[in-house]
Coordinates of C-alpha atoms in Angstrom, one line a residue:
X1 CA -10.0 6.4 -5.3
X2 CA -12.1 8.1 -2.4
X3 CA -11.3 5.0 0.3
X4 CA -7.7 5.2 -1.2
X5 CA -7.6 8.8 -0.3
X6 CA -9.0 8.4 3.4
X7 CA -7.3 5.7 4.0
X8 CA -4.1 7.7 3.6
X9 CA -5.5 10.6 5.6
X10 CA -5.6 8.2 8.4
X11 CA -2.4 6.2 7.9
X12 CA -0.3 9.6 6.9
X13 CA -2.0 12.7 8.0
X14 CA 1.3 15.0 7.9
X15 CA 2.3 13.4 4.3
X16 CA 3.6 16.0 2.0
X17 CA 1.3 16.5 -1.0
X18 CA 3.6 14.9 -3.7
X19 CA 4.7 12.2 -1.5
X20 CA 1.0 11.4 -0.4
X21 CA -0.1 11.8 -4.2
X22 CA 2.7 9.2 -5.0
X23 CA 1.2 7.2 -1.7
X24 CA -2.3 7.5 -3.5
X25 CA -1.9 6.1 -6.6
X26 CA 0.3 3.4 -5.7
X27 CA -2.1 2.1 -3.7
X28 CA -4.7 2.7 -6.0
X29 CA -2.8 1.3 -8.6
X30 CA -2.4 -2.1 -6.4
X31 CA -6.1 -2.3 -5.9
X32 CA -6.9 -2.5 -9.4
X33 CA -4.3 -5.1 -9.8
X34 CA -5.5 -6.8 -6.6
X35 CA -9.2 -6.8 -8.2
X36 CA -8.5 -8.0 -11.7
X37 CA -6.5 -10.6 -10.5
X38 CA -7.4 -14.1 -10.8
X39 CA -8.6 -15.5 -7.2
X40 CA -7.4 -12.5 -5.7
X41 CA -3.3 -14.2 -6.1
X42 CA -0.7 -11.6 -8.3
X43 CA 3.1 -11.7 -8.2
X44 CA 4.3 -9.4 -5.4
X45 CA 7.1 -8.1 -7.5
X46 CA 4.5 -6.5 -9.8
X47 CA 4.7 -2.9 -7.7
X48 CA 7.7 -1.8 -8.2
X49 CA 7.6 -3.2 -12.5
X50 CA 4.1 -2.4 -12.7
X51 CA 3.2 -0.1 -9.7
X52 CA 6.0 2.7 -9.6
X53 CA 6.1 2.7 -13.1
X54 CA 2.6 3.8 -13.7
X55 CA 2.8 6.5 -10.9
X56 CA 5.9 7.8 -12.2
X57 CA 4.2 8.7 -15.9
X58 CA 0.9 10.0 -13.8
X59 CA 2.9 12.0 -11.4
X60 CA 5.8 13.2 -14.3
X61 CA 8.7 12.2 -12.2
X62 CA 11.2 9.6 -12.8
X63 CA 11.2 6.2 -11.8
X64 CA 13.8 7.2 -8.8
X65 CA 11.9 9.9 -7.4
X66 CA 8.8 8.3 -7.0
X67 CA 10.0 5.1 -5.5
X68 CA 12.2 7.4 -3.3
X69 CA 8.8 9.9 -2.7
X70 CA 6.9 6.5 -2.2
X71 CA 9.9 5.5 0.5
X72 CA 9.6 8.5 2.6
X73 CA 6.1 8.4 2.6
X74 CA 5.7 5.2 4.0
X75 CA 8.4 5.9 6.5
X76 CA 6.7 8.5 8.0
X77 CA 3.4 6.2 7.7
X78 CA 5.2 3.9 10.0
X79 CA 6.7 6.3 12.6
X80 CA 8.3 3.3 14.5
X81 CA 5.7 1.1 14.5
X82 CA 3.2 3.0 16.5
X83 CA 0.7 4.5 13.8
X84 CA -2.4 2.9 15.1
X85 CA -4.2 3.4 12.3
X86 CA -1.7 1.6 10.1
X87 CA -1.8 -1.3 12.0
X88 CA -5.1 -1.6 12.3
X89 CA -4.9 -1.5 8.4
X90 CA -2.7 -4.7 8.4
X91 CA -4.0 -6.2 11.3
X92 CA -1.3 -6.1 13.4
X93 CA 1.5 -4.6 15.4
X94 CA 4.5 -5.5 12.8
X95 CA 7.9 -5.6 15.0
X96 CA 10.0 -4.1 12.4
X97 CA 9.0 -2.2 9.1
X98 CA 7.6 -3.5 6.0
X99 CA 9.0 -3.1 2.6
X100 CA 7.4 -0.2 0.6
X101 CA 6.1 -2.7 -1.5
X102 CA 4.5 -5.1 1.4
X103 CA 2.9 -1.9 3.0
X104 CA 1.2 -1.0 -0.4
X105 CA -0.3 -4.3 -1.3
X106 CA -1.7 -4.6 2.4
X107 CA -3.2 -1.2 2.2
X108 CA -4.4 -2.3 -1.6
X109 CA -6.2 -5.2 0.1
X110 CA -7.8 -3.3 3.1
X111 CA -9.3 -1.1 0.5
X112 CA -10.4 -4.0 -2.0
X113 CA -11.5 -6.6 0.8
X114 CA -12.6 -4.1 3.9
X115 CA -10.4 -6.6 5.6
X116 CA -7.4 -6.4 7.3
X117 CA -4.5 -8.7 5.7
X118 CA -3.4 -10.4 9.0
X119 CA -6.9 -11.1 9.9
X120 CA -7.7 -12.4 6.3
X121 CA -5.6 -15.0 7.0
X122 CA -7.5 -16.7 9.2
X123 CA -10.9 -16.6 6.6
X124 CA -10.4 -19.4 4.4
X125 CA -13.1 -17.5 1.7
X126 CA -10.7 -14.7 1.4
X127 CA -7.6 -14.8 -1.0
X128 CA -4.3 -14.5 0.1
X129 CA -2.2 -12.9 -2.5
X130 CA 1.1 -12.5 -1.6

């Protein structure tokens, strides 16, 4: 959980400490699913059944609240699309913002594969899971 945590130090320095707790474990929760899958390949729609779920009864919050915690966190992650340190995470200067969910599983596999997503792409040895 220590990358996890300085990953989101870099991507979200200002975060709120519930919001970045949220931000923490969803990640974290997305790089054990990431790891255990097979070949690396999981069903994207997994974070919010699977994800949110879990960092709802870790956090004591509903299933709202976090996703909405998650939401704002992120948002402020992305400030517009010029948060360097997010896009060097996925690898690229998106033109328009990610879902919550898409931001989370390329953070998850940054942390898991030291790689950014977009540049994973192009290694043929890595896998692509979503």
């Amino acid at each position: 959980m220590n990358k996890v945590e300085k990953l989101v130090d870099c991507i979200g320095p200002s975060l709120r400490s519930l919001g970045r707790k949220a931000l923490i474990f969803s990640i974290n929760k997305a790089c054990l699913i990431i790891a255990e899958a097979p070949n690396g390949a999981f069903d994207q729609f997994q974070v919010t059944r699977d994800i949110y779920l879990s960092v709802a009864n870790q956090i004591g919050r509903s299933l709202g609240t976090t996703e909405q915690m998650i939401y704002r966190a992120l948002t402020q992650c992305w400030d517009g699309g010029h948060n360097q340190a997010l896009n060097r995470t996925i690898g690229c200067s998106l033109p328009q913002k990610p879902k919550p969910s898409e931001i989370i599983l390329y953070c998850a596999y940054y942390v898991v594969y030291g790689v950014p997503y977009q540049e994973a792409l192009s290694h043929p040895d890595l896998p692509k899971p979503f």
